[in-house]
Coordinates of C-alpha atoms in Angstrom, one line a residue:
X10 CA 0.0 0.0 0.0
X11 CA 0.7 3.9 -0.5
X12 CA 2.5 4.8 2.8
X13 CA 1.2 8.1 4.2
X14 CA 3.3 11.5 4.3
X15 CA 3.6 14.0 6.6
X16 CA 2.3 17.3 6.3
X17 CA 5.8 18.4 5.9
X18 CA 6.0 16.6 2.1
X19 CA 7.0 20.2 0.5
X20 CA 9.3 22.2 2.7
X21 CA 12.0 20.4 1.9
X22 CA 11.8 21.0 -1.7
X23 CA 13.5 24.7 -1.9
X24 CA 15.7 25.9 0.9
X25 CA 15.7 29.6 1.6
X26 CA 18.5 30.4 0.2
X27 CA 17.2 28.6 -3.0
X28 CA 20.0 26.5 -3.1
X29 CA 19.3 23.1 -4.6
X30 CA 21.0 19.4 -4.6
X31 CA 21.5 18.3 -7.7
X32 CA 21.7 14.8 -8.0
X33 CA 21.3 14.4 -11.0
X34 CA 25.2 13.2 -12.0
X35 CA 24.4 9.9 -10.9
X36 CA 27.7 7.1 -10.2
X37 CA 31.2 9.1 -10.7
X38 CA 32.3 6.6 -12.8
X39 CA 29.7 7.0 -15.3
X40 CA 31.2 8.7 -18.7
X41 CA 29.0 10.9 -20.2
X42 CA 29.6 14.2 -22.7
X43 CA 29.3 17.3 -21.0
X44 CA 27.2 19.0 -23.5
X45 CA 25.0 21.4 -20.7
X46 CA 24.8 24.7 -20.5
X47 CA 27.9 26.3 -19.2
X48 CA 26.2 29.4 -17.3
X49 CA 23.9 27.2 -15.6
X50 CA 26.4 24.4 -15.0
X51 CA 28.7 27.0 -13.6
X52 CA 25.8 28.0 -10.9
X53 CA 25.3 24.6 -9.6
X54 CA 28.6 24.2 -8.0
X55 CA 28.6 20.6 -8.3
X56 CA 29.8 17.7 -10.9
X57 CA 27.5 18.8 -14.1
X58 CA 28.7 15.7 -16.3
X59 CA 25.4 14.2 -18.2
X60 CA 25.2 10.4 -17.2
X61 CA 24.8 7.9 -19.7
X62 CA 22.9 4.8 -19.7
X63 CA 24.6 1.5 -18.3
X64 CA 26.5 -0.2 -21.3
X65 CA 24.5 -3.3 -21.5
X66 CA 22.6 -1.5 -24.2
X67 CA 25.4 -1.7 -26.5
X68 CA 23.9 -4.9 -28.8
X69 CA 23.4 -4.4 -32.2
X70 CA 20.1 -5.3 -32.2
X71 CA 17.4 -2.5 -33.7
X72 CA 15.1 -1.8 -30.6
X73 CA 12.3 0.9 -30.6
X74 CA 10.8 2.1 -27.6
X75 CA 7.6 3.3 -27.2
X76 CA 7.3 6.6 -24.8
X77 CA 4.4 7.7 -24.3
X78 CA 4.2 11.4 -22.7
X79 CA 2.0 14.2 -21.6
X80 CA 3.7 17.0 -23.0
X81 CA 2.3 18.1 -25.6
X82 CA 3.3 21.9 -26.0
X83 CA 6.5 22.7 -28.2
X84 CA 6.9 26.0 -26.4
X85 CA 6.7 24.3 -22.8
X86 CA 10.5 23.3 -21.4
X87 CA 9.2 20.2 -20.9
X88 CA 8.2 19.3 -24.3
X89 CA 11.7 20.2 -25.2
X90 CA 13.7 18.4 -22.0
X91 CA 11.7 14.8 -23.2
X92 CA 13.3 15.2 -26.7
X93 CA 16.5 16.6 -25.9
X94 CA 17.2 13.9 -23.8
X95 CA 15.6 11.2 -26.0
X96 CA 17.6 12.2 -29.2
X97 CA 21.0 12.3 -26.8
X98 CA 20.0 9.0 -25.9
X99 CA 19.3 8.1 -29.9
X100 CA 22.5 9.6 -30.6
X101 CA 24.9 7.6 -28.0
X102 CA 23.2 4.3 -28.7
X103 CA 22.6 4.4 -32.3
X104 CA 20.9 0.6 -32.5
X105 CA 17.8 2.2 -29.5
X106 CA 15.2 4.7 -31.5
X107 CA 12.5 6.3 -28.7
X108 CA 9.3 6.4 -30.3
X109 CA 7.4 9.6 -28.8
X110 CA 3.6 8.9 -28.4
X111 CA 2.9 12.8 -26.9
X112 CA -0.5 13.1 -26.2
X113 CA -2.9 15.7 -23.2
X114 CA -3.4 14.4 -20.2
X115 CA -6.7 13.4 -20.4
X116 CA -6.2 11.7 -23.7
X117 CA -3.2 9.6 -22.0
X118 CA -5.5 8.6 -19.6
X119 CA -8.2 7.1 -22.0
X120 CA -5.6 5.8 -24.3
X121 CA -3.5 4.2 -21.2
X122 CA -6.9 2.5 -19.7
X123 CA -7.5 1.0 -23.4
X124 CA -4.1 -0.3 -23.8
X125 CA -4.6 -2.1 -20.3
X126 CA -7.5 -4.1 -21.3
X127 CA -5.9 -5.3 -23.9
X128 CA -2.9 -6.0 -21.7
X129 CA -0.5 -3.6 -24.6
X130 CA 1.0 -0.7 -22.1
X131 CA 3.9 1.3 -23.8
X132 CA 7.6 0.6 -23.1
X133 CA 6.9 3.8 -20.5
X134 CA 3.5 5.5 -19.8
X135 CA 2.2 8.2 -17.8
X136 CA 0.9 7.1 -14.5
X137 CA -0.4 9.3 -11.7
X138 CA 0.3 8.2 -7.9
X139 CA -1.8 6.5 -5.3
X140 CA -5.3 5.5 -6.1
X141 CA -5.0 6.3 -9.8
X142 CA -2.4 4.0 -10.5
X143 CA -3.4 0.8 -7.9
X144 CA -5.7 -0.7 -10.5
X145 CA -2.9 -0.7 -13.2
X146 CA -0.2 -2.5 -10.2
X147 CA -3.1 -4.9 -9.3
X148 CA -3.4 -6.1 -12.7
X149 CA 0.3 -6.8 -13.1
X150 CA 0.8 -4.4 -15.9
X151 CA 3.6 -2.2 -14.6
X152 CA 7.1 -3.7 -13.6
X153 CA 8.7 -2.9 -10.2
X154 CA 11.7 -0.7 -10.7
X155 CA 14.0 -1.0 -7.4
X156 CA 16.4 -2.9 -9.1
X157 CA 16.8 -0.3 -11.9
X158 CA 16.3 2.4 -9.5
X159 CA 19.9 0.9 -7.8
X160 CA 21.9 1.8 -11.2
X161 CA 24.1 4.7 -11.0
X162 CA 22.6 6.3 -7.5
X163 CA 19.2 6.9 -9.1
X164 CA 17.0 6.7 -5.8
X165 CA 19.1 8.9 -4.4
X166 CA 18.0 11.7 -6.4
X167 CA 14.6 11.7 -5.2
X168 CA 13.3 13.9 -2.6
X169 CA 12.8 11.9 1.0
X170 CA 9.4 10.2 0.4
X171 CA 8.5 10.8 -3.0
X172 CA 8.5 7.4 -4.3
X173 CA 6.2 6.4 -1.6
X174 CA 3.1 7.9 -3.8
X175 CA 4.3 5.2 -6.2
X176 CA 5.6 2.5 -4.2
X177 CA 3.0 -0.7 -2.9
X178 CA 4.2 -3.3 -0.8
X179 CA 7.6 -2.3 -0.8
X180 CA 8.0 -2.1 -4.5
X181 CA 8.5 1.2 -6.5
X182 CA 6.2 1.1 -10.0
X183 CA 7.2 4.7 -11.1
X184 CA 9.5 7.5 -10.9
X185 CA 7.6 11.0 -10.1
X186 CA 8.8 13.7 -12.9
X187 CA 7.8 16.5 -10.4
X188 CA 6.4 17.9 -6.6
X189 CA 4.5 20.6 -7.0
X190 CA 1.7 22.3 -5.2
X191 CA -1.1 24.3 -6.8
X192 CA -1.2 28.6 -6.9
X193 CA -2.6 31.1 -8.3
X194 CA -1.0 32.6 -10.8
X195 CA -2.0 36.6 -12.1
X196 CA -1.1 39.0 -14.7
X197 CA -0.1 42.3 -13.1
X198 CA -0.5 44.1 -16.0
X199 CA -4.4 43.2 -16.5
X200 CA -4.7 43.4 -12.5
X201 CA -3.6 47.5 -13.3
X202 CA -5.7 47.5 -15.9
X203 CA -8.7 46.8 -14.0
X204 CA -7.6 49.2 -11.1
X205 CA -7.0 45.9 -9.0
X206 CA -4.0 47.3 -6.2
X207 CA -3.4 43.9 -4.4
X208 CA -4.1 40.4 -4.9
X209 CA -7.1 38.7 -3.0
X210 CA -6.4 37.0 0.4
X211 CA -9.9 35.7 0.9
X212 CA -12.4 34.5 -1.6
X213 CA -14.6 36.9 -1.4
X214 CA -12.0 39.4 -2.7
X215 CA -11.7 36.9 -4.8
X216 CA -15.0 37.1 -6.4
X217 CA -15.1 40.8 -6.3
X218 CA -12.2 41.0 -9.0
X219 CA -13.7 38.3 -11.1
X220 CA -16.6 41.1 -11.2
X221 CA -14.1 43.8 -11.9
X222 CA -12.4 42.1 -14.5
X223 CA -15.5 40.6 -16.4
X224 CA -16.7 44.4 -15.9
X225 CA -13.3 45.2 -18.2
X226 CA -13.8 42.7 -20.8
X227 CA -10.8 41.0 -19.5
X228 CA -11.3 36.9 -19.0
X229 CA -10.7 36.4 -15.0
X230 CA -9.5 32.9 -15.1
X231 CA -8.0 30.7 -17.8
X232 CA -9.5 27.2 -18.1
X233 CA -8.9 24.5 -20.2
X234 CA -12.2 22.2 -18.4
X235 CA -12.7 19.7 -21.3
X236 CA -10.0 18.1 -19.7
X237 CA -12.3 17.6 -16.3
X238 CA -9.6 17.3 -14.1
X239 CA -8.4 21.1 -14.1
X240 CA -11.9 22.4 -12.3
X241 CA -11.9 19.4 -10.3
X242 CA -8.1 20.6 -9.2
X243 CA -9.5 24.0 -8.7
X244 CA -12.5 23.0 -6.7
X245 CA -10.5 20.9 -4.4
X246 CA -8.9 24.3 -3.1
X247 CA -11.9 25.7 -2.1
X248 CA -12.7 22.2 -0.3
X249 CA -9.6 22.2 1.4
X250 CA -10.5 25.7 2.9
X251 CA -14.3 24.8 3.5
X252 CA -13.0 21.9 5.9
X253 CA -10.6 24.1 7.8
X254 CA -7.8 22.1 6.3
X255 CA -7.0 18.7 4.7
X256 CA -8.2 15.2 5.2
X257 CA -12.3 15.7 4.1
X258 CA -11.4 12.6 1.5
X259 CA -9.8 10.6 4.0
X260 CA -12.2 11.4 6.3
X261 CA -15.4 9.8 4.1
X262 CA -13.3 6.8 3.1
X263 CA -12.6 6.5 6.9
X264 CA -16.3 6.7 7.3
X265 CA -16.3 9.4 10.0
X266 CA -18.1 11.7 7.3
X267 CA -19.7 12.1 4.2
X268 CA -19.9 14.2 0.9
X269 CA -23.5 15.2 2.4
X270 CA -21.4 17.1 5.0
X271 CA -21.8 20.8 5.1
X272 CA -18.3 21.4 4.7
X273 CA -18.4 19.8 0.9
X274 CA -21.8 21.3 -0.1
X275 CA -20.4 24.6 0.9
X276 CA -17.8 24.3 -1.5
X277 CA -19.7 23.1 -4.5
X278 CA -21.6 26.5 -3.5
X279 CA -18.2 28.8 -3.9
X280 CA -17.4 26.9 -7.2
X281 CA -20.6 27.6 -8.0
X282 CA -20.3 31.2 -7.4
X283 CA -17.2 31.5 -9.8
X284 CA -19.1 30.5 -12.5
X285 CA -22.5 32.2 -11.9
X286 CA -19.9 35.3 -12.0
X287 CA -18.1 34.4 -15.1
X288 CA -15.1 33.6 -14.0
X289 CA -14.3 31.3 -16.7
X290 CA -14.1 31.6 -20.8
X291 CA -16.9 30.9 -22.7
X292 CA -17.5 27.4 -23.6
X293 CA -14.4 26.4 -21.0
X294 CA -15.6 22.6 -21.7
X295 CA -14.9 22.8 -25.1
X296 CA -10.9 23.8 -24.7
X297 CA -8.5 21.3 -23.9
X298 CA -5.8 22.1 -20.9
X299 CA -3.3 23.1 -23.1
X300 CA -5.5 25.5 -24.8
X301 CA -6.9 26.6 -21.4
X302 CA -3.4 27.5 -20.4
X303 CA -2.6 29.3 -23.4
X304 CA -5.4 32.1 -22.7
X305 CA -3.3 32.9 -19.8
X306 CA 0.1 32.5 -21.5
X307 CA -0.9 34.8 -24.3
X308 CA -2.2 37.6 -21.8
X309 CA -6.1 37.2 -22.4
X310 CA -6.9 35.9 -18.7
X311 CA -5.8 37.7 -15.3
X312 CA -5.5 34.3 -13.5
X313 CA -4.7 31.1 -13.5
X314 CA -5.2 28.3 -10.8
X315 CA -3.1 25.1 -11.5
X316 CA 0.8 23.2 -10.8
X317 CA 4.0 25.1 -10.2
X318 CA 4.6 23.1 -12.8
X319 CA 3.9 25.7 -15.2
X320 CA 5.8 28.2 -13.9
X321 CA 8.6 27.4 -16.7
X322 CA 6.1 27.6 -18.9
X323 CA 4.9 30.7 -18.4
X324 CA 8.8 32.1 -18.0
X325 CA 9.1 31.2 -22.0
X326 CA 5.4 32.4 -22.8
X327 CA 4.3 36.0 -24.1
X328 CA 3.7 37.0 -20.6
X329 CA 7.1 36.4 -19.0
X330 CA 7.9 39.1 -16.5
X331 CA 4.6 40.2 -15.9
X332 CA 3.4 37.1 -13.7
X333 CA 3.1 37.0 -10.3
X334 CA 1.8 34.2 -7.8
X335 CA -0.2 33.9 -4.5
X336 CA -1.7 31.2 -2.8
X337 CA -5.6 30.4 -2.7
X338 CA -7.7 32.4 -0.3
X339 CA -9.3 31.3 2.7
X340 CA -13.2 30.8 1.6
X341 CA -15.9 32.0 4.4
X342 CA -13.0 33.0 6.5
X343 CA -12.4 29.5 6.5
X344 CA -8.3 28.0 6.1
X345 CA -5.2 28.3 6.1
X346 CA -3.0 29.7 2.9
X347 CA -0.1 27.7 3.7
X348 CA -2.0 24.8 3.0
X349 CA -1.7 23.8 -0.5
X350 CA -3.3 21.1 -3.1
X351 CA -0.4 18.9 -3.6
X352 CA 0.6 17.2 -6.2
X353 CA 3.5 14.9 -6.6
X354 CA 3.8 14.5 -9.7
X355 CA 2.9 12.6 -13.2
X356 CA 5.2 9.5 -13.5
X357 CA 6.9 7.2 -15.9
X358 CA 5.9 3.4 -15.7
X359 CA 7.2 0.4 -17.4
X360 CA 5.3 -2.2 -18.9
X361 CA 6.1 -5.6 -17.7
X362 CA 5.1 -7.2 -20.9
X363 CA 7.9 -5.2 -22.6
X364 CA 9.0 -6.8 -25.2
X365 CA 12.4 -4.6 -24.7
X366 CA 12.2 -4.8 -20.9
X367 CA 16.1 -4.4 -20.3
X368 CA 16.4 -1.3 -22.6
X369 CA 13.9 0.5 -21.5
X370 CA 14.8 0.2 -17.9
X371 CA 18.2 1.4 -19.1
X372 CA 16.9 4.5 -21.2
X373 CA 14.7 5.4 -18.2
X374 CA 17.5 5.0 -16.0
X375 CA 19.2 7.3 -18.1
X376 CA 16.0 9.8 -18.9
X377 CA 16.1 10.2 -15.5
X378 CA 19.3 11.3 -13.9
X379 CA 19.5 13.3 -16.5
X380 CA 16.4 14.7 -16.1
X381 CA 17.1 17.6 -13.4
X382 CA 19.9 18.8 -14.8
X383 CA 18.2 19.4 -18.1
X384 CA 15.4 21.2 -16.6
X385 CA 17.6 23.6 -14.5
X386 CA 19.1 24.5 -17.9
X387 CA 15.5 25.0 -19.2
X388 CA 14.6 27.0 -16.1
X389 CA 12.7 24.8 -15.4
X390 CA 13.7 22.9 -12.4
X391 CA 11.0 24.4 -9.9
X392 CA 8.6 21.9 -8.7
X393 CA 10.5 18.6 -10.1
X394 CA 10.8 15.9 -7.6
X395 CA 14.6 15.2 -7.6
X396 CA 17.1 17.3 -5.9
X397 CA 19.1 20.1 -7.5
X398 CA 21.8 22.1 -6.3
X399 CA 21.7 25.9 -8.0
X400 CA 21.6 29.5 -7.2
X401 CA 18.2 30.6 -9.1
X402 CA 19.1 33.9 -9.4
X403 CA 22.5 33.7 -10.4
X404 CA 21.4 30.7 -12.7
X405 CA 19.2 33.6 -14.5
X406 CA 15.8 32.0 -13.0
X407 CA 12.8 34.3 -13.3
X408 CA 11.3 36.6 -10.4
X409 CA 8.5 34.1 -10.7
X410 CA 10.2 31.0 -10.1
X411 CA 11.8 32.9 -7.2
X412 CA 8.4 33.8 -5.9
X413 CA 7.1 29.9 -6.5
X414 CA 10.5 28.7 -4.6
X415 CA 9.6 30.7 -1.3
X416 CA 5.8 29.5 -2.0
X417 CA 7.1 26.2 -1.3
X418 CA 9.3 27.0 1.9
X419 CA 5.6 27.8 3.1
X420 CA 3.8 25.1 3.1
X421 CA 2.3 23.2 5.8
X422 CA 0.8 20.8 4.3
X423 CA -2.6 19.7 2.3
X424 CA -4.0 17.5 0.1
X425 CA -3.6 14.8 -3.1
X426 CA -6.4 15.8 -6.0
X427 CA -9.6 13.8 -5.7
X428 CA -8.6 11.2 -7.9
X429 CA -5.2 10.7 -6.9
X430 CA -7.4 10.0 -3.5
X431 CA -10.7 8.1 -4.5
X432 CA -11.1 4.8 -6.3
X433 CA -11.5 5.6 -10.3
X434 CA -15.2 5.0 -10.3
X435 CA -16.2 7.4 -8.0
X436 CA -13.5 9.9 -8.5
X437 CA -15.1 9.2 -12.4
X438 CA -18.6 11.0 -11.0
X439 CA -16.9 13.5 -9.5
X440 CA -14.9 14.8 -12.4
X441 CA -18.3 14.7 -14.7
X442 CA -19.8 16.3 -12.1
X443 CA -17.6 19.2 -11.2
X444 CA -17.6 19.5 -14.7
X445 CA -21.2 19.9 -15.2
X446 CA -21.4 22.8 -13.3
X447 CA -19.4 24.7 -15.9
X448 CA -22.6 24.4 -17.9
X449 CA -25.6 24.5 -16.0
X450 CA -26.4 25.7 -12.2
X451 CA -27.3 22.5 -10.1
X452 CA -28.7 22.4 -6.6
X453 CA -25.5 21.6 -4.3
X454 CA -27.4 19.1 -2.1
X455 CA -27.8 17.1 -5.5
X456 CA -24.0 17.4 -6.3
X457 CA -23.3 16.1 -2.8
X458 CA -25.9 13.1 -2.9
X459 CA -24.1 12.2 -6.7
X460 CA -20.8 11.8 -4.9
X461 CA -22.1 10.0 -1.9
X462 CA -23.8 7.7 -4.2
X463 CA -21.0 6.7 -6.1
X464 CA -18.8 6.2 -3.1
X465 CA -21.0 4.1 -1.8
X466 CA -21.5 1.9 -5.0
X467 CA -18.1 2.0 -5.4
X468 CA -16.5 1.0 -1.9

């Protein structure tokens, strides 16, 4: 089973100072060409060789490996860290060619879940941690990776208790590609242009800019919601204030409560009151995440609730320099700031039908210790889950991603996304419900008495 982490998951992540560990050099005696960026190599104060893959890869034989990703945007760092580092692979091991399936999240997920029946996972998938990815480890589709994780100091990358999200009985199935924790991101220059002075610190400021904003014909927040889980990731926020803190989730599975509590139906009122406002873009179930994102990222919405994750992303976007962050307001009076949604991270699985089992553990092996290195050169090395040792300023890193960095020496804790928490069925209603409300008003004693129904089918 999932062991449980302390509230403490995050703080570790950036220290003060900013000053990072990278371990992403991996065993000394690895041999690898140095071919990263000199300023930002310089900054990290540490060995900055790239590691290569073990040599048992070094057979003749053609192989292709199929990796399928959720990075989709060729402006995003990330798009360009997965093939950077898959056509260095290509180009040290000429006989290995990694086939990039690159798809949006919620496509990956429907593709993924029809591959599984059918028992044909790619060479490496997306997974996400905890109760999302139990059904895929119960079925035997995914192969343990300690061994592989042994290779070259590997685990030792990872921030302390990371791989528990993705570990069950004792066996890791994944390696996390970030921690992050969810904020709100805003344009200052279309907060001036409204007249807004300072950002909101309670959600019923909150709501009083979305008013000022849609009075301004300026979009309050970006959405992409035909991808269902971004409102659901939004909504939780306002959950996690509504309850005083984390643990509702755990709480109903526990039994102690239920989604007929006050503390949820409040919530699904608040959401509610987003987008009775208009809050959102017309026909926000229509645009895909990556589309959503891009309203922000081309300076048509004020703000936008999602990962630190994106915070390289918006660095290389239209709007770079302008962004700011803070972190979601209490609702009612109701929560604490420093409590964040959490969210450790997509990950990369390996099929353990493979019929290239041994090369694909050693390109992943690879992929990943050189993967934090890469995205400090991107500037993007905020929010991933191994260590890396840099000066962020001195490396050239945004005011942004300074601002994100001390977000994260705040937090005190909070809580997984509903269906990294609930079983898929239920958490199945919940998305296509939270996603409903985007289109028509319903009463919140009915949205309640869904979810409670479908847990209790579902237990």
């Amino acid at each position: 089973m999932v062991q449980k982490k302390s509230k403490t998951t995050f703080v570790w992540v950036l220290s003060a100072a900013l000053a990072l560990t990278l371990a992403a050099c991996g065993n000394s005696n690895n041999e690898g060409s140095d071919t990263g960026n000199k300023d930002a190599a310089a900054n990290t104060g540490t060995n900055t060789k790239e590691t290569t893959a073990p040599a048992n890869t070094s057979s003749d034989k053609k192989v292709s490996i199929t990796f399928q990703n959720i990075y989709p945007d060729p402006a995003a760092p990330s798009y360009k860290m997965v093939h950077e580092l898959s056509e260095q692979y290509e180009k040290e091991h000429p006989n290995i060619h990694i086939e990039l399936d690159t798809l949006n999240t919620d496509q990956q997920k429907v593709k993924l879940k029809t591959q599984a029946a059918s028992k044909e996972v790619p060479d490496i998938t997306i997974v996400n941690p905890a109760a999302q990815m139990k059904p895929f480890v119960d079925a035997g589709l995914f192969a343990p990776l300690n061994d592989m994780l042994g290779q070259n100091g590997l685990k030792d990358t990872y921030q302390s208790g990371l791989l528990d999200y993705y570990s069950f009985n004792d066996k890791v199935y994944a390696l996390p590609d970030g921690n992050n924790i969810e904020v709100v991101f805003y344009n200052k220059e279309l907060f001036e242009q409204a007249g807004i002075a300072k950002t909101p610190t309670t959600f019923e400021e909150m709501l009083q800019d979305v008013k000022i904003l849609k009075d301004k014909g300026i979009t309050p927040l970006a959405i992409g919601e035909k991808d269902s889980w971004t409102g659901s990731f939004l909504f939780m926020n306002i959950l996690l204030r509504t309850n005083g803190g984390p643990g509702f989730l755990q709480d109903v599975q526990d039994g102690k409560r239920t989604f007929e509590d006050p503390a949820f139906i409040e919530a699904v009122d608040a959401f509610q009151s987003l987008v009775q406002a208009g809050a959102f873009p017309d026909g926000a179930t229509s645009i895909d995440a990556t589309a959503g994102g891009n309203i922000f990222k081309s300076g048509k919405a004020a703000m936008w609730v999602i990962g630190s994750w994106e915070t390289g992303a918006i660095d290389a976007s239209s709007v770079s320099g302008k962004v700011g962050a803070f972190q979601f307001p209490t609702v009612n009076g109701k929560g604490d700031p420093n409590e964040f949604m959490l969210a450790p991270g997509s990950a990369f699985a390996v099929s353990a039908n493979s019929e290239h089992l041994q090369e694909t553990m050693d390109f992943l092996n690879f992929f990943a210790l050189n993967l934090p290195k890469k995205q400090f050169e991107l500037k993007n090395a905020v929010g991933i889950g191994q260590k890396v040792d840099g000066d962020l300023k001195a490396a050239g890193y945004s005011d942004l991603a300074i601002n994100i960095a001390g977000l994260f020496n705040q937090v005190k804790g909070g809580d997984l996304a509903f269906d990294n928490t609930m079983n898929p069925a239920t958490a199945q209603v919940h998305l296509s419900s939270i996603q409903n409300l985007f289109v028509q008003k319903v009463d919140s004693a009915q949205v309640a008495k869904e979810h409670q129904s479908a847990f209790e089918a579902n237990k």
